[in-house]
XYZ file of C-alpha atoms in Angstrom:
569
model
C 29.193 31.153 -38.592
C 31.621 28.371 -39.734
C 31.399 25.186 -40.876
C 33.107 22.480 -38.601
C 35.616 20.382 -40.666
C 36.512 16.663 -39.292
C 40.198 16.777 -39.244
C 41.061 13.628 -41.668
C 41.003 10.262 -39.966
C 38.704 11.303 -37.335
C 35.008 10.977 -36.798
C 32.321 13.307 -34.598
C 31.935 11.017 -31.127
C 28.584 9.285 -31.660
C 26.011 10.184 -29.391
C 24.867 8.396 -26.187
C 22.299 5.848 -26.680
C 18.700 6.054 -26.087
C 17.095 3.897 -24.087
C 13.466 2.753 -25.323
C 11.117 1.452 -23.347
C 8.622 -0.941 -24.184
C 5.227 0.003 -25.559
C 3.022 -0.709 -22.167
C 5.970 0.632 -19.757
C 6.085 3.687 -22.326
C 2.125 4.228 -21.870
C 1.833 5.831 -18.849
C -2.029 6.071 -18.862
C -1.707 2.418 -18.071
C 1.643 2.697 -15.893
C 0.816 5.275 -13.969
C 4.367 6.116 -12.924
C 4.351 3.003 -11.406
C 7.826 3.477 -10.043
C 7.939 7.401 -10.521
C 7.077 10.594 -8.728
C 3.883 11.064 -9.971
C 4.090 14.886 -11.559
C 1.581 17.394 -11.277
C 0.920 17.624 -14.766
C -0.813 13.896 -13.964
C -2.426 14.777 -10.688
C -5.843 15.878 -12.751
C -7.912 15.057 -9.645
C -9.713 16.709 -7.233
C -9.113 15.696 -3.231
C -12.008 14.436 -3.057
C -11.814 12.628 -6.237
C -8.423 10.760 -4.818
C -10.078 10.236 -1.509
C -13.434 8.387 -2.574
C -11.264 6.159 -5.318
C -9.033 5.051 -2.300
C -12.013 5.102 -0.090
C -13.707 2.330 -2.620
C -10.904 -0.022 -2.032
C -11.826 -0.596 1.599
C -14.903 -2.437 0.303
C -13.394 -5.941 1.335
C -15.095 -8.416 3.028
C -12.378 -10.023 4.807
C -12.750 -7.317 7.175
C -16.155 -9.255 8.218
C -14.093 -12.547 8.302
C -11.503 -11.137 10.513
C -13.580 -9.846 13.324
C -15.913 -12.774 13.374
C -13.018 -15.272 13.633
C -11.509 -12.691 16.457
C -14.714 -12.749 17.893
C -15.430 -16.632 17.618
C -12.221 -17.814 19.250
C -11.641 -15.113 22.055
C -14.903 -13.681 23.190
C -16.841 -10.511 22.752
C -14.625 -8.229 25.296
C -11.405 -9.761 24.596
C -12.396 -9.498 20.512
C -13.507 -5.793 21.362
C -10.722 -4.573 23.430
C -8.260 -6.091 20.196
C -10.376 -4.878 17.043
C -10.101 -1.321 18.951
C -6.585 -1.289 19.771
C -5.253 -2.676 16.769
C -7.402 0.691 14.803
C -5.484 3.142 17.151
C -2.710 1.873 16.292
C -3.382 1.394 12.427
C -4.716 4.775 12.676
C -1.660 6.548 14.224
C 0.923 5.295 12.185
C -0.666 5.991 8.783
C -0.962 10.020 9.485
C 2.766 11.006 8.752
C 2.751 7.723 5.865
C -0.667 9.121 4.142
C 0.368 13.019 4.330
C 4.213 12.098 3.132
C 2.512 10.166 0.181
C 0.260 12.778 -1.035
C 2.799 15.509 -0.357
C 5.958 14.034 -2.239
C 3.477 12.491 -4.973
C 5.225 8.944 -3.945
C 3.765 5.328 -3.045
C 4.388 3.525 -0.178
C 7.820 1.755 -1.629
C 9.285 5.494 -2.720
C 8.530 6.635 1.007
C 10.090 3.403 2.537
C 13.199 4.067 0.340
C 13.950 7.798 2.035
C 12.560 6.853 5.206
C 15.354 5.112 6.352
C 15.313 2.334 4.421
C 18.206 2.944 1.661
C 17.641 1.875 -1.899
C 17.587 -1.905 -1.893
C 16.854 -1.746 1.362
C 13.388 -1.014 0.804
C 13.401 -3.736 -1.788
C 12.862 -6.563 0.836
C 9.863 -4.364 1.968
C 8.798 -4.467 -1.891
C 8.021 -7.760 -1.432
C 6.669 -7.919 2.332
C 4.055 -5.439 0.314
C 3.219 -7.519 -2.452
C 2.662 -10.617 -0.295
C 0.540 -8.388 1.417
C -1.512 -7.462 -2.086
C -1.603 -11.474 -2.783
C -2.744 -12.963 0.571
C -5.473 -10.261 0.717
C -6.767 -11.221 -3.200
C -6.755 -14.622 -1.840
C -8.717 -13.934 0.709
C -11.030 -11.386 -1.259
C -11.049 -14.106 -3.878
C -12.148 -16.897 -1.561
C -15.062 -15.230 -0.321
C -16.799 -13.845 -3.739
C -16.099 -17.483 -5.189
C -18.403 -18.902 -2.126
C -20.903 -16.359 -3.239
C -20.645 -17.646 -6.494
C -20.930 -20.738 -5.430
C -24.299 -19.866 -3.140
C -26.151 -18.099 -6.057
C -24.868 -19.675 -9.052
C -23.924 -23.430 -8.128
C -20.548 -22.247 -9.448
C -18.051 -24.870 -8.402
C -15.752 -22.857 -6.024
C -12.245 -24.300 -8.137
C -13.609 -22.464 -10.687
C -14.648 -19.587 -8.899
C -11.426 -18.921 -7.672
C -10.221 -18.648 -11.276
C -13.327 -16.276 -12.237
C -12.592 -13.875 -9.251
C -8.986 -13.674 -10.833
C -9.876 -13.161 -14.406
C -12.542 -10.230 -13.887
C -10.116 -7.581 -12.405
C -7.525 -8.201 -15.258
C -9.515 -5.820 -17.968
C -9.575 -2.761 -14.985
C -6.330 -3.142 -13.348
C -5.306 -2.979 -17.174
C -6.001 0.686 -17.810
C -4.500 2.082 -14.572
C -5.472 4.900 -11.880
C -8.431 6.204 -14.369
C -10.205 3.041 -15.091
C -9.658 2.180 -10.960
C -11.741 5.944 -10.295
C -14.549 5.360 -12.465
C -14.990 1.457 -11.287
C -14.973 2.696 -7.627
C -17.293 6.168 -7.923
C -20.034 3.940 -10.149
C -20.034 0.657 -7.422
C -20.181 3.077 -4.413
C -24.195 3.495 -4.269
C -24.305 -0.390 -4.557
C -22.201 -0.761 -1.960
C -22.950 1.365 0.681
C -26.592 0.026 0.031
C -25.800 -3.208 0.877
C -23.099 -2.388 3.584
C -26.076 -1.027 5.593
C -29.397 -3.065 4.799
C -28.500 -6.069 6.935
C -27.768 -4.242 10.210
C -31.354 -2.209 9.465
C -33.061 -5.430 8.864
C -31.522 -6.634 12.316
C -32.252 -3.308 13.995
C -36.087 -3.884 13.415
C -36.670 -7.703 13.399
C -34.022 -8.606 16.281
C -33.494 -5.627 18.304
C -32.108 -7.669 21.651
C -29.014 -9.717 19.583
C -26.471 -6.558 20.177
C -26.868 -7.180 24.404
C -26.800 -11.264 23.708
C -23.303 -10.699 21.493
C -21.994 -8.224 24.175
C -21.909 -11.182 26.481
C -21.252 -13.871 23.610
C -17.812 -16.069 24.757
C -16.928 -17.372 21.742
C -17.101 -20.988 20.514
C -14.004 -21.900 21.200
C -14.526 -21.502 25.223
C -12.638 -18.310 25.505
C -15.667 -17.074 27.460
C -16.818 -13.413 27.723
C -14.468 -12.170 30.308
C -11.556 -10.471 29.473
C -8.440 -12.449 28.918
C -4.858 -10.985 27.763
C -3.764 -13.992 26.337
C -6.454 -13.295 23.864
C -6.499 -9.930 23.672
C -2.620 -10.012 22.533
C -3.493 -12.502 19.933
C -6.498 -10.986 18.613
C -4.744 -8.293 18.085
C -2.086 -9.346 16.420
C -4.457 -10.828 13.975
C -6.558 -7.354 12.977
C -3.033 -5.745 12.915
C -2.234 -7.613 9.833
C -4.106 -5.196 8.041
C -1.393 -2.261 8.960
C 0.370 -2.599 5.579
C -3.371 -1.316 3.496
C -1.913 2.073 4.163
C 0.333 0.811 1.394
C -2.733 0.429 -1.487
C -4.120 4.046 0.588
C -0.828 5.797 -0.536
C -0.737 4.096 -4.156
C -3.878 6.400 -4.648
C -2.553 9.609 -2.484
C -0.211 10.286 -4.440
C -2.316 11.371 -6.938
C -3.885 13.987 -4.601
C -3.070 17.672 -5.858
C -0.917 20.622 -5.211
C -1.778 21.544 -1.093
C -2.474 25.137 -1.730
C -3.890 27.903 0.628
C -7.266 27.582 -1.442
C -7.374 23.962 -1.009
C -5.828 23.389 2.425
C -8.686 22.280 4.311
C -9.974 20.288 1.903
C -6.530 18.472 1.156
C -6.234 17.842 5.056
C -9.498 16.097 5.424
C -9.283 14.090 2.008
C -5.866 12.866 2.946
C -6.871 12.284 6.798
C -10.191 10.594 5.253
C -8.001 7.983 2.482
C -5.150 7.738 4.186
C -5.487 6.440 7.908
C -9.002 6.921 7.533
C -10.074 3.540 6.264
C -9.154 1.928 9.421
C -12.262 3.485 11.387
C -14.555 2.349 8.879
C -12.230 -1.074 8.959
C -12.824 -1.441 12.324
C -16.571 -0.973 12.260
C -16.554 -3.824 9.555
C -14.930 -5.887 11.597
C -17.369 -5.737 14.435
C -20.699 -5.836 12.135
C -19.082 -9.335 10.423
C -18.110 -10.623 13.724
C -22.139 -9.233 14.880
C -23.649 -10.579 11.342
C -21.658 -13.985 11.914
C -22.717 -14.363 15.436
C -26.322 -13.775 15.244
C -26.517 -16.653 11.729
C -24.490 -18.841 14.498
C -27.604 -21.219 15.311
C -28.635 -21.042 11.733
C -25.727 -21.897 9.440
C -23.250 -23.365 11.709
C -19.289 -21.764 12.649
C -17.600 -22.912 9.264
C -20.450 -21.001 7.217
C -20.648 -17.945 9.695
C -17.319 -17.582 9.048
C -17.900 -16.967 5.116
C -19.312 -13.471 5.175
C -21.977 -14.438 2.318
C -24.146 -16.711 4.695
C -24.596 -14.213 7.265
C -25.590 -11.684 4.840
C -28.476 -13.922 3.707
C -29.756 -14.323 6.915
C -30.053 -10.936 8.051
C -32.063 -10.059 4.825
C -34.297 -13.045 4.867
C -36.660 -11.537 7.108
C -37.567 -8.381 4.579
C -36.118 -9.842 1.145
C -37.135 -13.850 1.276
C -36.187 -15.727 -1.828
C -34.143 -12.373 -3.084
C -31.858 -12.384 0.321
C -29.621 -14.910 -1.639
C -29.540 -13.050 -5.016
C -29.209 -9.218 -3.219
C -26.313 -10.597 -0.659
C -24.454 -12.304 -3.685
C -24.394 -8.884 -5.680
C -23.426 -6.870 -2.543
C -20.571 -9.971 -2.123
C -19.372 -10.080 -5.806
C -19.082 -5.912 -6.220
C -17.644 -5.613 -2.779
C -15.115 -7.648 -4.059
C -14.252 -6.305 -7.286
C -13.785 -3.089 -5.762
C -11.221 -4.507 -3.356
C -9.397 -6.847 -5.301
C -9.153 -4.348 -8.331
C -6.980 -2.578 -5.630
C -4.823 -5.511 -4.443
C -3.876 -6.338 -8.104
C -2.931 -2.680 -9.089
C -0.991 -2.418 -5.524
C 0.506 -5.707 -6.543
C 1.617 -5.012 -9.789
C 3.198 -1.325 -8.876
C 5.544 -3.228 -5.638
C 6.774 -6.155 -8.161
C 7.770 -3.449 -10.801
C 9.870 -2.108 -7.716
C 11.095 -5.025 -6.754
C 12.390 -6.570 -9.674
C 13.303 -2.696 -11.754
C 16.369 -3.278 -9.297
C 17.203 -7.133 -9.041
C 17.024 -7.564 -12.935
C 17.792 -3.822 -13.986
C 14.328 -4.165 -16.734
C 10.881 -2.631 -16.844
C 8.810 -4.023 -19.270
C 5.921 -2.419 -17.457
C 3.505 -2.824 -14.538
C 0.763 -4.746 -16.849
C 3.197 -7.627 -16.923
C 3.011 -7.943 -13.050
C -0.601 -8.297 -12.343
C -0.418 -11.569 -13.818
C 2.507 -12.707 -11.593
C 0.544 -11.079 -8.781
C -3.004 -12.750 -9.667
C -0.749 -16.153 -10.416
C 0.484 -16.558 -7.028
C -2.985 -15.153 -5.366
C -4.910 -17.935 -7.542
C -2.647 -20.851 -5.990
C -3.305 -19.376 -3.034
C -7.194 -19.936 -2.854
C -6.747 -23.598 -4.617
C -4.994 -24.575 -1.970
C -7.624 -22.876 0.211
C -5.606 -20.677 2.431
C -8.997 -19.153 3.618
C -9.124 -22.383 6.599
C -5.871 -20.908 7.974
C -6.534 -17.204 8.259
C -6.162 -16.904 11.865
C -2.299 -18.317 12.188
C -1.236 -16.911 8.561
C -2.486 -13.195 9.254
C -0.693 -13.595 12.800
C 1.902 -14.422 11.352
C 2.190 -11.886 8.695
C 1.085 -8.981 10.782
C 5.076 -8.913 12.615
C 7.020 -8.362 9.688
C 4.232 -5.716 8.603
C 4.217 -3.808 11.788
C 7.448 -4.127 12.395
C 7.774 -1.963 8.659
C 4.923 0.267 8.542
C 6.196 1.311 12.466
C 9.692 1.868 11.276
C 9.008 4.171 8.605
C 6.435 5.929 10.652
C 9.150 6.348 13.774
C 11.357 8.215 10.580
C 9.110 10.276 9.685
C 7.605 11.795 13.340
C 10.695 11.264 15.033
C 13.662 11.330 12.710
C 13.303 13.877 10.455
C 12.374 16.253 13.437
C 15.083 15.727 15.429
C 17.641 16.097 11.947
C 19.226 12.629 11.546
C 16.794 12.398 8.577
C 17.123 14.691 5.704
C 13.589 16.758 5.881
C 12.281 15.824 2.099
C 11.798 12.126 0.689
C 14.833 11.338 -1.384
C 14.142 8.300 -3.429
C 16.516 8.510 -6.363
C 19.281 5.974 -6.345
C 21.464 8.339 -6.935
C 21.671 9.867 -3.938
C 21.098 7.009 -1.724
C 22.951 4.401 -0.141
C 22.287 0.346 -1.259
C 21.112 0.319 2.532
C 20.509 2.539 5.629
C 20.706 0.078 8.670
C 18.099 3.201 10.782
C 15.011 1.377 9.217
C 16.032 -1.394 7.518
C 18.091 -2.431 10.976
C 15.286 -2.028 13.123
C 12.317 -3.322 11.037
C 15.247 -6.644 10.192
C 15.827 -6.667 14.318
C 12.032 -6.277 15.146
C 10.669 -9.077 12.420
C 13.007 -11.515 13.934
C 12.512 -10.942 17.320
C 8.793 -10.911 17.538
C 8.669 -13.900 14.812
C 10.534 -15.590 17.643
C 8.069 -14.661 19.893
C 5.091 -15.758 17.736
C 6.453 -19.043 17.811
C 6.552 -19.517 21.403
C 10.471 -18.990 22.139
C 9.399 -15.954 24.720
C 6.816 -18.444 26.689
C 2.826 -17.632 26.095
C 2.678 -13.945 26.862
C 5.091 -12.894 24.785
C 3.746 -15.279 22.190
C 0.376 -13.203 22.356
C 1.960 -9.939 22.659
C 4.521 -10.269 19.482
C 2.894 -8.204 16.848
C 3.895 -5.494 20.345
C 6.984 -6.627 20.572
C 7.495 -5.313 17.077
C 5.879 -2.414 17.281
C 7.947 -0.997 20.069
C 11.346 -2.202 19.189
C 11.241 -0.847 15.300
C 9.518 2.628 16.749
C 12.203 2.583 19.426
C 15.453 1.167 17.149
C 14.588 3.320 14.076
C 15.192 6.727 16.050
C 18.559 5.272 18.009
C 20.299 4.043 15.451
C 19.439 7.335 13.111
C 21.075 8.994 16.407
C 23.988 6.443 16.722
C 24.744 7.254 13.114
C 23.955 10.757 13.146
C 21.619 9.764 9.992
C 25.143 9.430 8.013
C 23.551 6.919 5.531
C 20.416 8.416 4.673
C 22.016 9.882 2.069
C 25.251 8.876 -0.259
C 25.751 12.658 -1.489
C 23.642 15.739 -1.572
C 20.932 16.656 -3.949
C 21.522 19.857 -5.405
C 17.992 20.787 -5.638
C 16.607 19.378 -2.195
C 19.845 19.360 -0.302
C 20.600 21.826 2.605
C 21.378 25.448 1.155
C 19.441 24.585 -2.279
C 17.725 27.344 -4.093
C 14.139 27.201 -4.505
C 13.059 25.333 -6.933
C 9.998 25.329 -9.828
C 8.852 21.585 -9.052
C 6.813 21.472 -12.021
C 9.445 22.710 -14.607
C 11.041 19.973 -17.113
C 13.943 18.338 -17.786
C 14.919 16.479 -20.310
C 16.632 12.494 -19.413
C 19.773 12.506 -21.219
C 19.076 8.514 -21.409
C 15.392 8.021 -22.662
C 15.198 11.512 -24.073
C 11.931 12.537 -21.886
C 11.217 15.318 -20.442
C 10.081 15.020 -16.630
C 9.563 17.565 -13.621
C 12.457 18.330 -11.462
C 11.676 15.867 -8.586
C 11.977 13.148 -10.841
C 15.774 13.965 -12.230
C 19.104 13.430 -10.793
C 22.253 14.813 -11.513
C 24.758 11.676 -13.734
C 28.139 11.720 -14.113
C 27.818 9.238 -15.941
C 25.786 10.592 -18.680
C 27.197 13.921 -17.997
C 23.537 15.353 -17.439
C 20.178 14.920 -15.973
C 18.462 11.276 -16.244
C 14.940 10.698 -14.713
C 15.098 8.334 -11.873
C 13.563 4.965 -13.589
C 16.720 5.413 -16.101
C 18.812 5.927 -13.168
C 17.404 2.472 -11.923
C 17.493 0.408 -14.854
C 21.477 1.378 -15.318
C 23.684 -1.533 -14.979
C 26.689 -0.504 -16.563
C 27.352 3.114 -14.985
C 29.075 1.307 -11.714
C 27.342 4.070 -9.624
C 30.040 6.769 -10.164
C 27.622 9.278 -8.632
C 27.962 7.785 -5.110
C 31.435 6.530 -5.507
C 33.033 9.624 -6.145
C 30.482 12.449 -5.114
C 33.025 15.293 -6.095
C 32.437 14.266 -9.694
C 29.019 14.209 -10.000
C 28.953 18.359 -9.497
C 25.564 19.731 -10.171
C 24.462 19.666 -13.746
C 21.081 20.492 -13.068
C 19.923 23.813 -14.522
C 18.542 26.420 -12.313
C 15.249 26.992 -12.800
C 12.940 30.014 -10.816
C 11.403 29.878 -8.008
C 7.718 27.675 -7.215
C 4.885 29.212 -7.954
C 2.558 30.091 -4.936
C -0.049 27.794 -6.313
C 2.066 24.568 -6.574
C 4.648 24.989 -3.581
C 4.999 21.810 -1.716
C 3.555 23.339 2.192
């Protein structure tokens, strides 16, 4: 070999600069590939491991609030009917959501992105999500400060601020500190879920037939009316989007392998759409538990699911009722809210990774998160839940039903590409086959809420967008023929792609990191492979990529084939 000699007046190019993040975004046992693929060499759990964490953050007590205020202004059958319909409907759209999560190792705002959303156009569904994360800490919030309040004379102002304060230290450390906090709270939990409805079982055995015929206190009476109906419904479908904080724990969930098959299938079935049976259960024991401490504590304290817990154990507990329904309260709401801020913090990291073109990591969001959610209960949002979760539950629906309608419909029929792309380098700014039908369906039921439509379709809205974004997303893929979905192919994933080891390595010719093939896309620009958070944060490259596809060429090395073990099924 040779030495190279630099011809006089010349000098060796330098090379490309590396990008460095900062310490916490660099950390990823606290980021948790916040806005990655989340590789297999981090999925260390077992499905049932995933599936009880995500499980625990279904603890919430505002399920309790929700079906007693259903209840309490439209009657028993009317509150029934909606509490029922509104789970079918929860439950339906979350399969394909909760199995494309835990398959592609993505959360919700990665799926929303491929699933006919384009890449900023999922960013307006970034922050439907995290308003989502913030009205339900709010909520969560308000009700563990009133227990605080009951057992410790707390002064609610500052219980708000408590409730905010003790989830900071968890949410902290990421997806492991989240699994242990859930698994140790569970036999707490599920003791006090249960105690007050066996208490009530034994001492008042006749209050389930006096609330099947309970009409409400608001004189909706215990008919069946579809004015209420609609509107009840519309209110328990505000809780569509939790498949969102579901997902941010799928995908974790393992390799789907021919050993583990079954149990994959039930633990995703069980975490992902799952919740909503147990939701709905909730829902009708707080709206039982509030209706029989009616007569006792009055409508505005029935409401707050700490009173009625009190009174159903007073019979067996006495003078510990208050103290054993405030612990029940308090963890019940840790386990939740530790949830809502880690969901929180991982959909503002998406939201502003591609306004601002920064990531100083997700530990820098919870605050923001847990800032807005605090404001929230000081200006006691809990007295308007009814109208706010109405409200909320169009532009939800009319998301969570678009991406679902992409995923069953779309990518079956072949105006979707059959994988999740996510990477902005392959996708278009925005795809109008989701973000055109969730943008037409949010407006037009809005308008509805509001009374434009006259009173039916003012009950029926949170309908109204569920059929026109499943109905819009699938004609407009059609229309199209699913021409935006993506910008250029992926030489991996594309059509007439070799097979491909998912778990092999790459190394980002930007942050110098090696990640696993899903998580690298071909540059131009850096004339190699960059991991897609580099691809993100670039704000100089002018997105040559998509501009002029014939340049990017593949630069991707060929790697073998997957292993049996760790193929994608």
């Amino acid at each position: 070999m040779t030495d190279t000699v630099t011809p006089p007046g010349t000098e060796a190019p330098a090379p490309p600069p590396r990008r460095r993040y900062a310490a916490l975004a660099a950390d990823e046992s606290r980021e948790d590939y916040s806005l990655r693929y989340a590789p297999y060499s981090f999925r260390r759990w077992s499905p049932g491991t995933v599936a009880g964490t995500a499980l625990g953050g279904i603890a919430y007590l505002a399920d309790f609030a929700i079906g007693a205020s259903i209840v309490f202004t439209y009657g028993f059958t009317s509150g029934l009917a909606s509490i029922l319909t509104a789970a079918v409907i929860i439950f339906l759209t979350g399969i394909p959501i909760a199995r494309a999560c835990a398959r592609y190792g993505l959360d919700m705002d990665l799926i929303t992105r491929g699933a006919g959303f384009g890449y900023f156009g999922s960013t307006l569904t970034s922050l439907i999500y995290a308003s989502f994360t913030f009205i339900f800490f709010a909520l969560e919030g308000s009700i563990m400060a009133q227990a605080m309040h009951q057992a410790l004379g707390l002064p609610v102002e500052l219980g708000y601020l408590v409730t905010t304060l003790i989830v900071i230290p968890i949410v902290f450390r990421g997806m492991g500190a989240l699994a242990k906090v859930q698994a140790w709270t569970q036999p707490v939990w599920l003791i006090g879920l249960v105690l007050p409805f066996l208490v009530l079982a034994f001492e008042a055995p006749d209050s389930w037939g006096a609330f099947a015929s309970f009409g409400g206190t608001e004189g909706a009476g215990s008919g069946f009316s579809w004015i209420g109906f609609g509107l009840g419904t519309g209110v328990a479908l505000s809780l569509i989007a939790q498949i969102g904080e579901q997902a941010d724990y799928l995908r974790f969930m393992p390799a789907r392998t021919e050993a583990n098959k079954r149990r994959w299938n039930l633990a995703v079935l069980a975490a992902g759409p799952g919740w909503v049976v147990i939701g709905a259960a909730k829902q009708l024991g707080g709206a039982f538990l509030a209706f029989v401490a009616l007569e006792a504590v009055g409508k505005t304290h029935a409401l707050e699911p700490i009173a009625p817990q009190i009174e159903a154990l007073k019979p067996w507990l006495g003078s510990f009722a208050l103290p054993a329904a405030a612990l029940f309260v308090i963890v019940s709401q840790i386990k939740i809210n530790v949830t809502n801020a880690y969901s929180g913090s991982l959909s503002w990291s998406n939201f502003f990774s591609r306004i601002t073109h920064r990531h100083p990591g997700r530990v820098w969001y919870i605050f923001l998160n847990l800032g807005i959610a605090l404001t929230l209960m000081e200006m006691n949002m809990f007295a308007a839940l009814g109208k706010l979760l109405g409200f909320y539950s169009n532009v939800g629906i009319a998301w969570i039903a678009a991406v679902a309608a992409d995923l069953v419909i779309n990518k079956r029929a072949g105006w979707s590409p059959p994988y999740i792309e996510f990477k902005r380098a392959y996708l278009y700014a925005v795809n109008p086959a989701g973000f055109g039908a969730m943008a037409v369906a949010s407006v037009v039921s809005i308008l509805a809420f509001f009374g434009l439509f006259g009173p039916y379709a003012e009950a029926f809205s949170t309908f109204i967008a569920a059929g026109l974004a499943l109905l819009l997303c699938p004609l407009i893929a059609w229309a199209t023929k699913g021409r935006y979905y993506l910008a250029r192919p992926n030489p991996v994933c594309g059509p007439g792609a070799e097979p491909a080891d998912v778990t092999a390595t790459h190394e980002c010719r930007v942050c110098a990191t090696a990640y696993e093939l899903p998580d690298i896309a071909d540059c131009p620009a850096h004339s190699g492979p960059v991991c897609s958070l580099c691809c993100s944060l670039d704000a100089e490259c002018g997105d040559l990529c998509r501009k002029d596809p014939e340049a990017a060429g593949p630069v991707l090395m060929p790697v073998p084939t997957v292993p049996k073990a760790a193929r994608r099924e």
